[in-house]
Short mmCIF file of C-alpha atoms and ligand atoms in Angstrom, two decimals:
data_model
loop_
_atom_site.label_atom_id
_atom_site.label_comp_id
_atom_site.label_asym_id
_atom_site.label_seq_id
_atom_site.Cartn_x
_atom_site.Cartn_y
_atom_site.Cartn_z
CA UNK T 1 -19.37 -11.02 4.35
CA UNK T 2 -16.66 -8.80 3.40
CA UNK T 3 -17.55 -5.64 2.12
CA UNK T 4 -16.27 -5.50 -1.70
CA UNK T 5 -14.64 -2.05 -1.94
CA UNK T 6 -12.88 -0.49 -5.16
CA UNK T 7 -10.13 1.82 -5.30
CA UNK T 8 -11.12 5.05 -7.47
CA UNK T 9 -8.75 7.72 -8.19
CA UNK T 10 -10.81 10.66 -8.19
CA UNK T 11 -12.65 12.41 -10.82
CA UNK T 12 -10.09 12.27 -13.23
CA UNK T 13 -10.07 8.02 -13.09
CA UNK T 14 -11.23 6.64 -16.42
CA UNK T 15 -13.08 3.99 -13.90
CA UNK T 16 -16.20 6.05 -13.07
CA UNK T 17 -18.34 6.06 -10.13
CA UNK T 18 -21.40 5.24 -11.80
CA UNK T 19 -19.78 1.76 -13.06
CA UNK T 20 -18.82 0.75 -9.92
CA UNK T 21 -22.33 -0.71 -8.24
CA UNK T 22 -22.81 -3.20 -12.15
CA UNK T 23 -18.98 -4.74 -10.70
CA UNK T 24 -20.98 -5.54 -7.00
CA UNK T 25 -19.00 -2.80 -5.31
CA UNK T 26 -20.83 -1.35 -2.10
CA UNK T 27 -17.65 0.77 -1.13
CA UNK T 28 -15.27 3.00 -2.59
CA UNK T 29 -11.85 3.39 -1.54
CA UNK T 30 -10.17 6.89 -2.48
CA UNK T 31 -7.93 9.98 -1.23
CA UNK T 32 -7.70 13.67 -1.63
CA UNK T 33 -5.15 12.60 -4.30
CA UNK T 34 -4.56 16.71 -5.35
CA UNK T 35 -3.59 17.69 -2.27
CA UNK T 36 0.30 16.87 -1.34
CA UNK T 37 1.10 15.48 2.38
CA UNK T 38 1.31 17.78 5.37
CA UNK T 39 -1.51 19.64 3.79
CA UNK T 40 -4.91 19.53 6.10
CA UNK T 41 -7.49 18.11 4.19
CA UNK T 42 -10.38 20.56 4.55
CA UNK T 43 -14.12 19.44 5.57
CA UNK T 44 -15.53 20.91 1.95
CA UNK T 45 -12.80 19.29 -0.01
CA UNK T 46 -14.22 15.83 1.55
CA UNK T 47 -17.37 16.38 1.64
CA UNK T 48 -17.21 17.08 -2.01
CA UNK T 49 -15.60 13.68 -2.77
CA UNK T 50 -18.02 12.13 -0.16
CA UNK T 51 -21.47 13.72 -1.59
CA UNK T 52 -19.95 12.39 -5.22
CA UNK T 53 -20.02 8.88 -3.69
CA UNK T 54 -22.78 9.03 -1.87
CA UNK T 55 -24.69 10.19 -4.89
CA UNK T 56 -24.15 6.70 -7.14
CA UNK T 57 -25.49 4.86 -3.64
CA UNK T 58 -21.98 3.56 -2.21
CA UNK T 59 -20.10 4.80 0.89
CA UNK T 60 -16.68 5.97 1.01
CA UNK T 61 -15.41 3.45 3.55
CA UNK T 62 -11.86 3.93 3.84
CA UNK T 63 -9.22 6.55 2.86
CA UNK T 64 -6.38 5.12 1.13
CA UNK T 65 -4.37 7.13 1.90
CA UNK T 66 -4.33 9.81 4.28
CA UNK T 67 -0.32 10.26 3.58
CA UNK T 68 2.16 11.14 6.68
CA UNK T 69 4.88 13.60 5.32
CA UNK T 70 8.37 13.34 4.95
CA UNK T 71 8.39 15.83 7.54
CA UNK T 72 7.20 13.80 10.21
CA UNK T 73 9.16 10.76 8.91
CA UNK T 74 12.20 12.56 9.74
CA UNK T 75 11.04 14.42 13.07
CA UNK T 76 12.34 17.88 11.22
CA UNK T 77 10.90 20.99 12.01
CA UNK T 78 8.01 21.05 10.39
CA UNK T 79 6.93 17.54 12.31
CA UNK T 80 4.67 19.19 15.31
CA UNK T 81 2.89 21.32 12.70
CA UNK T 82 2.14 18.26 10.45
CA UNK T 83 1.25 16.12 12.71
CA UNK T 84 -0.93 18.93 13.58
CA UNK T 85 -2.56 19.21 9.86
CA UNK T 86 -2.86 15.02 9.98
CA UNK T 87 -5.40 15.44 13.65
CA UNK T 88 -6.96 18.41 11.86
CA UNK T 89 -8.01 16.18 8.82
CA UNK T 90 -8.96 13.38 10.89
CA UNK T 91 -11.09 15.47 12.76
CA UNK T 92 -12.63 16.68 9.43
CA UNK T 93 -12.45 13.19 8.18
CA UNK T 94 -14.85 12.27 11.08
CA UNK T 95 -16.62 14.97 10.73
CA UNK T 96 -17.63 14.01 7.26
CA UNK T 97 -18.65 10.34 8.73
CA UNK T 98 -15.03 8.85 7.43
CA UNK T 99 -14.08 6.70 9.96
CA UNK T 100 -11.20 3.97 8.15
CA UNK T 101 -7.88 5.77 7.23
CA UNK T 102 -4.67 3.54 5.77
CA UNK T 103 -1.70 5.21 5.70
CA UNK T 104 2.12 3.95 4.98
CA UNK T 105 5.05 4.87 6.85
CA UNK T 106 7.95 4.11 3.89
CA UNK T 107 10.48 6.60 4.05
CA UNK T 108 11.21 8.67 0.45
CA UNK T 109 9.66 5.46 -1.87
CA UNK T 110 6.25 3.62 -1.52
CA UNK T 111 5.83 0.43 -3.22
CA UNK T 112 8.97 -0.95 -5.63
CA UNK T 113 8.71 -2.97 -8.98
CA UNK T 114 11.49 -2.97 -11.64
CA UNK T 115 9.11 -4.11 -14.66
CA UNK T 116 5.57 -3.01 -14.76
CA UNK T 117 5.05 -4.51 -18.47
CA UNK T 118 5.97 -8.27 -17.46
CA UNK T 119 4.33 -10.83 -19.89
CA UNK T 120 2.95 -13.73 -17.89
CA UNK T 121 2.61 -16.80 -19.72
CA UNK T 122 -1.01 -16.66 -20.85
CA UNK T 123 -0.25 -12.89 -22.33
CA UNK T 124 -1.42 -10.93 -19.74
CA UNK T 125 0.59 -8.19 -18.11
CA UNK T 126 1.75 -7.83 -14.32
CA UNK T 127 4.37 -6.27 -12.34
CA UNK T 128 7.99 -7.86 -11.68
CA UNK T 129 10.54 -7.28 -8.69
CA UNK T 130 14.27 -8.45 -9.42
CA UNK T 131 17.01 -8.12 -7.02
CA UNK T 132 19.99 -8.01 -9.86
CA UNK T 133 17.46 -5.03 -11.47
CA UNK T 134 16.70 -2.93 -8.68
CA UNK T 135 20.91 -2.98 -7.56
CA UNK T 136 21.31 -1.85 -10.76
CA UNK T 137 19.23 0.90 -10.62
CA UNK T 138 20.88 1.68 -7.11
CA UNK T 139 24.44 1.33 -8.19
CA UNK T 140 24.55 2.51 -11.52
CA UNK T 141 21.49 4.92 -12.35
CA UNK T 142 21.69 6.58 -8.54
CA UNK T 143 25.19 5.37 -8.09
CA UNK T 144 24.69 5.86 -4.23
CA UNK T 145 26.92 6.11 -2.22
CA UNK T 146 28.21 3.08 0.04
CA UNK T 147 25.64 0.95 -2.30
CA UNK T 148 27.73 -1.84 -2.97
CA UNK T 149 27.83 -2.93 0.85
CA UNK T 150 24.27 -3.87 0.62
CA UNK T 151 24.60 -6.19 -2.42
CA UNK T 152 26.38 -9.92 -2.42
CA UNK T 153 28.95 -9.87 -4.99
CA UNK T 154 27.02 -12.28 -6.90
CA UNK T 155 24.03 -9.39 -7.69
CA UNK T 156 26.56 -6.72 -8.11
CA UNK T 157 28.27 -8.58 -10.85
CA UNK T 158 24.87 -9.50 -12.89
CA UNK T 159 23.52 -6.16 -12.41
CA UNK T 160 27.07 -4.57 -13.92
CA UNK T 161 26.46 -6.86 -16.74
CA UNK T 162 23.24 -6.25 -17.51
CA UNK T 163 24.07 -2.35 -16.89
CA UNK T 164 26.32 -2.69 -19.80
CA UNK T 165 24.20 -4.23 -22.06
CA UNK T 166 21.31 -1.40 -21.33
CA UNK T 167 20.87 1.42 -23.92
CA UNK T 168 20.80 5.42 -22.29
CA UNK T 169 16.54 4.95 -23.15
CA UNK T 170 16.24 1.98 -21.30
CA UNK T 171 18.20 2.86 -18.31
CA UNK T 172 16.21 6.48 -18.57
CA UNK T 173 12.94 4.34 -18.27
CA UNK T 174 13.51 1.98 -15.41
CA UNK T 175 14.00 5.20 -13.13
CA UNK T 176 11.56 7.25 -14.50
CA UNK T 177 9.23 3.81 -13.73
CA UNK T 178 10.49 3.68 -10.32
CA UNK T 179 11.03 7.03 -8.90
CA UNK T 180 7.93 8.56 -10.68
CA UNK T 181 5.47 6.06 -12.42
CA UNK T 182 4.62 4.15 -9.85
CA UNK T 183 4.78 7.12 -7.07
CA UNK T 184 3.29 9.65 -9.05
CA UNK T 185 -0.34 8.54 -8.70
CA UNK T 186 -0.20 7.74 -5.19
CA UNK T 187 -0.36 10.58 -2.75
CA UNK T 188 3.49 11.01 -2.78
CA UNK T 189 5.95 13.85 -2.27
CA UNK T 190 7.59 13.11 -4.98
CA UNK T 191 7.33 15.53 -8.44
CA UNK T 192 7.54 15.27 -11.71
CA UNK T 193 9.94 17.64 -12.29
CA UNK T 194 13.05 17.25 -14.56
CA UNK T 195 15.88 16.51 -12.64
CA UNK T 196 13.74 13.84 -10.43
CA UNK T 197 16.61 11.62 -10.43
CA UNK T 198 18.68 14.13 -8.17
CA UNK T 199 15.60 15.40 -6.55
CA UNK T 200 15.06 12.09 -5.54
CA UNK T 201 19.18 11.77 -4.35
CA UNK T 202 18.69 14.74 -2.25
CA UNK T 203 15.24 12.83 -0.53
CA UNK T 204 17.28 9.76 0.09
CA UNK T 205 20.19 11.96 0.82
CA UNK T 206 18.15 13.82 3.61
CA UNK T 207 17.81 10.33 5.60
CA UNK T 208 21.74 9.85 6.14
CA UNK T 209 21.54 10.55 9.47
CA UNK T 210 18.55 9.23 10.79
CA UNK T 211 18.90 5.37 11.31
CA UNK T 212 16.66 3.10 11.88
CA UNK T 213 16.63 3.62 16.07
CA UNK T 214 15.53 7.26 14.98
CA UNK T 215 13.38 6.47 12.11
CA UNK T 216 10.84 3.99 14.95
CA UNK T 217 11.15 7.40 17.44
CA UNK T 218 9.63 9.67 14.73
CA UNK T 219 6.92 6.76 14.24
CA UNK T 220 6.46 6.57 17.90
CA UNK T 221 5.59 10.42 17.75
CA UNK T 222 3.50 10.18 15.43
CA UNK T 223 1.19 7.45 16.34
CA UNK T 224 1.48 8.66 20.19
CA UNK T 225 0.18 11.80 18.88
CA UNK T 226 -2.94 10.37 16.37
CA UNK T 227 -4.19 7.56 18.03
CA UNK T 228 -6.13 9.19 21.07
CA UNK T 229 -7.52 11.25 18.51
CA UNK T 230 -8.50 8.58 16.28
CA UNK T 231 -10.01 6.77 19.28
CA UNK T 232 -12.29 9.61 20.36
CA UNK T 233 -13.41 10.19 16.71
CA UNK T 234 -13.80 6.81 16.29
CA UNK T 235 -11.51 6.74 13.11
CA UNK T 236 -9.91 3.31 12.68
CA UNK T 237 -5.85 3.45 11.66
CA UNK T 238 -4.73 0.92 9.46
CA UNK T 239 -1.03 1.30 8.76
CA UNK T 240 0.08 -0.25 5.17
CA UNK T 241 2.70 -2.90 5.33
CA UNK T 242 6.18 -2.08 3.64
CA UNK T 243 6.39 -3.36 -0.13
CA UNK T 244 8.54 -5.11 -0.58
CA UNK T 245 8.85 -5.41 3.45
CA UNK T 246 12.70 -5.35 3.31
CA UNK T 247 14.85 -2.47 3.56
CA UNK T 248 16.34 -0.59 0.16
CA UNK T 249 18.53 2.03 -0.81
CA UNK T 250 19.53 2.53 2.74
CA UNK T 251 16.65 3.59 4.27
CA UNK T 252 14.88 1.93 7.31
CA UNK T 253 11.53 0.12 6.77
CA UNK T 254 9.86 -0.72 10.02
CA UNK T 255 6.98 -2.50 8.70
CA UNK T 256 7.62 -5.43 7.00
CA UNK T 257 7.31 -8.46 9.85
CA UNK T 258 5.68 -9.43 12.69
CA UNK T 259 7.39 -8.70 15.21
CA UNK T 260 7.43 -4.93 13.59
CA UNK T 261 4.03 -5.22 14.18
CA UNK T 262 4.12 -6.11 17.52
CA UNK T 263 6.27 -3.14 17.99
CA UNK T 264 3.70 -0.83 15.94
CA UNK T 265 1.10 -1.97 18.02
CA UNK T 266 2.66 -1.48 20.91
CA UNK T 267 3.79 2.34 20.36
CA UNK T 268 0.04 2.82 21.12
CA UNK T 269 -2.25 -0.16 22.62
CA UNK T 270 -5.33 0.79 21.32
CA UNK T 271 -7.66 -1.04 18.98
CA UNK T 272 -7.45 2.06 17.02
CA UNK T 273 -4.05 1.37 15.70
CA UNK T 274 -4.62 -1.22 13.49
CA UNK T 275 -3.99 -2.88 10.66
CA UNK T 276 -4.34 -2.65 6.38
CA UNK T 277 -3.81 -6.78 5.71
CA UNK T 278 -1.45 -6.11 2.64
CA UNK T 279 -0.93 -10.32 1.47
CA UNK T 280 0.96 -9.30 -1.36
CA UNK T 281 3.13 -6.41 0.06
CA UNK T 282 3.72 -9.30 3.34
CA UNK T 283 3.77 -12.13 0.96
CA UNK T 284 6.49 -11.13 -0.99
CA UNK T 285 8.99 -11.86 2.09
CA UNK T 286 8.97 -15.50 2.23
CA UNK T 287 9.61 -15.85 5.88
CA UNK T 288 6.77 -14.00 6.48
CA UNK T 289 3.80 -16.79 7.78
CA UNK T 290 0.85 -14.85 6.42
CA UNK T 291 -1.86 -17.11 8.04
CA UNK T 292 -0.10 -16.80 11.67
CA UNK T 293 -0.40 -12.94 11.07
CA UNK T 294 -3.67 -12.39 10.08
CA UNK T 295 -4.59 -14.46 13.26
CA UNK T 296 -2.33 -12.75 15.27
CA UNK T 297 -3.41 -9.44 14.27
CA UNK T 298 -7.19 -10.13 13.06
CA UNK T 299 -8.81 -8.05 15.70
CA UNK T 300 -7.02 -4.90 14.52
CA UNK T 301 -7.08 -5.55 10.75
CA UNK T 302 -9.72 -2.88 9.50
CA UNK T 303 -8.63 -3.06 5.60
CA UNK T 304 -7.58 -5.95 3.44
CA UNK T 305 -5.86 -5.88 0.41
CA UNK T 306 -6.12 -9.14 -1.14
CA UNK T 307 -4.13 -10.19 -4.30
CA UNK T 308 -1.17 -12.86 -4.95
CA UNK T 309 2.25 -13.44 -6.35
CA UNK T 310 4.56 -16.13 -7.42
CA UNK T 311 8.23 -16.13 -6.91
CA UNK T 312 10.95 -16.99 -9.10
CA UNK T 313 14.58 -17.55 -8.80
CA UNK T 314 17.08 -15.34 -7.75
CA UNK T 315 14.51 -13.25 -5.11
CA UNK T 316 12.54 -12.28 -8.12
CA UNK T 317 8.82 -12.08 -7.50
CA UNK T 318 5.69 -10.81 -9.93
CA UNK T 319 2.34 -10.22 -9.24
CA UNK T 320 -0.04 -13.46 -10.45
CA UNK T 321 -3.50 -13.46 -10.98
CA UNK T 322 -5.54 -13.58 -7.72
CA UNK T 323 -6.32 -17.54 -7.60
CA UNK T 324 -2.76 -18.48 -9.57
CA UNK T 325 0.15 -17.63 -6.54
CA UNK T 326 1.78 -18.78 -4.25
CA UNK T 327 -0.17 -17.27 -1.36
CA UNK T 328 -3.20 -18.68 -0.06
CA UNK T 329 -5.43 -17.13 -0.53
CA UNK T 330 -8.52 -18.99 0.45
CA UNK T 331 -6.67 -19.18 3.90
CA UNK T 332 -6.72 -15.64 4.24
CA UNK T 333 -10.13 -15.00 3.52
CA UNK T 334 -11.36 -18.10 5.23
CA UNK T 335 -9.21 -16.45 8.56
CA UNK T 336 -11.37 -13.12 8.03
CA UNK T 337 -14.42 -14.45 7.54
CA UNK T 338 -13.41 -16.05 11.02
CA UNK T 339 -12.74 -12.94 12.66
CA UNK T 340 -16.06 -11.26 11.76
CA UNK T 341 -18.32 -14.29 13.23
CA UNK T 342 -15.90 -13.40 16.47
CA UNK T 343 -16.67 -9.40 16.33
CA UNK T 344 -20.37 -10.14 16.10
CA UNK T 345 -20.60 -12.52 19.17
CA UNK T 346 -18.66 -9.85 20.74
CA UNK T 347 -21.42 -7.42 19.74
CA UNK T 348 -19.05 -5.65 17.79
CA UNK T 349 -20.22 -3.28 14.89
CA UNK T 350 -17.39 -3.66 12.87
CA UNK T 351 -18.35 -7.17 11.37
CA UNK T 352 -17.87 -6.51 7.94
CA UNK T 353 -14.29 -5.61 6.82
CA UNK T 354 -13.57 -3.89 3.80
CA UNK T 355 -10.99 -5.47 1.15
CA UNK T 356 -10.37 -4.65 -2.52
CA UNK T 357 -9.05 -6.57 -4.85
CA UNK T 358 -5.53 -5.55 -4.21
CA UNK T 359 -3.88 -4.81 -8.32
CA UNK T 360 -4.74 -7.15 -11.51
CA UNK T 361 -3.07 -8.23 -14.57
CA UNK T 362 -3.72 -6.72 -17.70
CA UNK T 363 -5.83 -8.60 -19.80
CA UNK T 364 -8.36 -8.53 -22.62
CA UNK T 365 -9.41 -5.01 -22.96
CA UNK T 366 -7.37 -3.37 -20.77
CA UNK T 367 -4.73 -3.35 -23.28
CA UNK T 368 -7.02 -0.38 -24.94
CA UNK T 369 -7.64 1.54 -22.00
CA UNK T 370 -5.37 3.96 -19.60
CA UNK T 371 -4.64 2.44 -16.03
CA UNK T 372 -2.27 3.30 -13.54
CA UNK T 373 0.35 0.79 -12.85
CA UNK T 374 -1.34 -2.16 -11.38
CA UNK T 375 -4.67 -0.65 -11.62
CA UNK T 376 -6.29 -1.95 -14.73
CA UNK T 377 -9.99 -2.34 -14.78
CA UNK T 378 -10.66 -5.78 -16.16
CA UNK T 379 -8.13 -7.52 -14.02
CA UNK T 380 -8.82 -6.23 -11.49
CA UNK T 381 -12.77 -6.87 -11.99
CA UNK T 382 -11.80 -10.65 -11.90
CA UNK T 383 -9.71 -10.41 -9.01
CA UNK T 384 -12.90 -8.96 -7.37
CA UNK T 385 -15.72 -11.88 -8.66
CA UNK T 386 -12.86 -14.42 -7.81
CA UNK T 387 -12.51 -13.52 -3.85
CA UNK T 388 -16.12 -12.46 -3.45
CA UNK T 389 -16.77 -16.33 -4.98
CA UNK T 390 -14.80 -17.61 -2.80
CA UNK T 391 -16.18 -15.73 0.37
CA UNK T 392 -19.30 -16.67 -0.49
CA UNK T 393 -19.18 -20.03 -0.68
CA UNK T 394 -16.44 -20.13 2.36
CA UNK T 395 -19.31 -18.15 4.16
CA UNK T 396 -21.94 -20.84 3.46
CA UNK T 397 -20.04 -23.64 5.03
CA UNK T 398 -18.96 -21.10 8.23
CA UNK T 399 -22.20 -20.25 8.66
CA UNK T 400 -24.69 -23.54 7.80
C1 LIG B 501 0.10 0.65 -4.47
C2 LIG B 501 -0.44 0.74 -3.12
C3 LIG B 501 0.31 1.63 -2.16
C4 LIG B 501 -0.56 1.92 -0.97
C5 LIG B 501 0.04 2.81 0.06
C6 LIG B 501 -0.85 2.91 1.28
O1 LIG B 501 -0.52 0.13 -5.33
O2 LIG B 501 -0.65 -0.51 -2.56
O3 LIG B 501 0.68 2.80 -2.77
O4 LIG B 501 -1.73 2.55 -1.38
O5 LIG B 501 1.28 2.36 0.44
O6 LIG B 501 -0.44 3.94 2.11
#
């Protein structure tokens, strides 16, 4: 079976530890999320964490995430000696008995949604991407330069129209959404500070020169420099897909498709560099054929996120319940199920892979309660019984 992990945000998470094993979790998923990338994560500050786990009877099975600095994203200075803190806390990591570590490597901006209070159908609430909002945002809000060469005309003109109808408030809360609401929690360089917006011009602004060609060499360094650690340590790698996995504002995003992963994976051939199976983040490109990647790439996945989406017209996309998208679902799981009864005639220890129920909708309850954007309780408790039905009874017909 898959092993039924749960994302918890620390000691400060309204979601305690002690609730966890009543919603059949058996793993936790967490980072060192007070402590700002580049920084080394020290072996008391995880062992801290680790002992609190350890304590309600779960394990801490993978870090989500371990973040890679801006730094080394753009090869500056600084690069060598944080590449140098990363090894250090993977060596702690290890150290600790931490041996899964998911990391992203999206320049400036992690994962992008224009409405994060979108009112599906039945009531609940989810998370929308739109094209015409997001160009808005780009052209108007950041008004960055050389924007409008990365719009068709068609976009620019409904995002200048619905620019005009927005009030100051309105346009004030769709970048304080994007640049710090959905970052903020996440173990991201960006601050909530007061002039974000042109804190967050000068970040984008810092990239001008490095293009994509550049952008893949600074990766190459990077993952050239980890992964014979990793591999001695035993630490599995699972790089986070790109959400969406198509470029914005400018910047490069080199993992969004498969052949990017075939390029990933081939900085560093090692089954150490592997893979966190993100089906929404993949799933929300459509050319992307999910169930040809997972197979492709099963022996390396070490992480699963597992939730769905439906798209709409116009490139829009939101984030359905778990058993209600357009992705399937069942495939996926069925394809990792797969892959473990392969590991284990292999005599491979690594037969159980984690997943979490990747977001939920808000529903019921979690109106009441505090959650970070996409991270309600409830929802994402359903999300959870839903897949771990399904594995089980996709399990009983693999396995009778
Ligand atoms: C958002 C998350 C991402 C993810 C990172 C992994 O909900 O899926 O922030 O944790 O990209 O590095």
């Amino acid at each position: 079976m898959l092993e039924k992990t749960w994302r918890w945000f620390g000691p400060n998470d309204p979601v305690v530890l002690s609730d966890l094993r009543q919603m059949g979790v058996e793993g936790v998923v967490t980072s060192l999320h007070h402590l700002k990338p580049g920084e080394v994560w020290s072996a008391e500050a995880i062992n801290e964490i680790s002992q609190m786990i350890d304590a309600e009877g779960l394990r801490w099975s993978v870090v989500e995430s371990l973040p890679v600095s801006e730094e080394i994203k753009k090869g500056s200075i600084k690069a060598e000696e944080h590449i140098r803190a990363y090894i250090e806390s993977l060596q702690n990591l290890a150290s600790c008995g931490v041996d899964r570590v998911c990391y992203n490597f999206m320049p400036v901006i992690d994962w992008v949604r224009t409405d994060l209070a979108y009112r599906d159908e039945d009531g609940s609430e989810t998370m929308l991407y739109d094209p015409v909002t997001f160009a808005l945002f780009d052209l108007y809000i950041l008004q960055r330069k050389g924007a409008e060469m990365d719009y068709p005309e068609a976009v620019q003109q409904a995002a200048a129209a619905r620019f005009a109808k927005m009030s100051e408030a309105e346009s004030e809360a769709l970048a304080y959404n994007l640049i710090i609401v959905t970052q903020g929690f996440i173990n991201s360089a960006v601050e909530n500070r007061s002039d974000y917006i042109a804190a967050f011009k000068a970040a984008l602004e810092s990239y001008h020169r490095i293009g994509e060609s550049r952008f893949r060499d600074n990766f190459s360094r990077f993952i050239r420099s980890v992964i014979p650690v990793a591999e001695e340590l035993h630490i599995k790698m699972c790089i986070h897909p790109d959400d969406p996995p198509f470029p914005l504002l400018g910047l490069p995003r080199i993992a969004s498709t498969m052949d990017d992963f075939d390029w990933i994976f081939a900085q560093a051939p090692s089954f150490y560099n592997g893979l966190t199976f993100c089906m929404g983040s993949l799933g929300a490109r459509k050319a992307n054929n999910l169930l040809l990647m997972v197979e492709r790439f099963a022996e390396r996945v070490h992480f699963a996120h597992l939730r769905n989406l439906k798209h709409l017209d116009g490139g829009r996309f939101f984030e359905s319940g778990h058993m209600d998208g357009d992705l399937d679902l069942v495939g996926i799981i069925d394809r990792l199920l797969r892959e473990q009864i392969r590991r284990r005639e292999k005599g491979r220890t690594d037969d159980s892979i984690p997943f979490r129920a990747d977001h939920g909708k808000k529903i019921l309850d979690d109106f009441s309660r505090s959650s970070h954007p996409g991270y309600p309780l409830i929802g994402r408790l359903k999300g959870l019984s839903e897949i771990n039905g399904i594995q089980q009874a996709l399990n009983y017909s693999l396995t009778s």
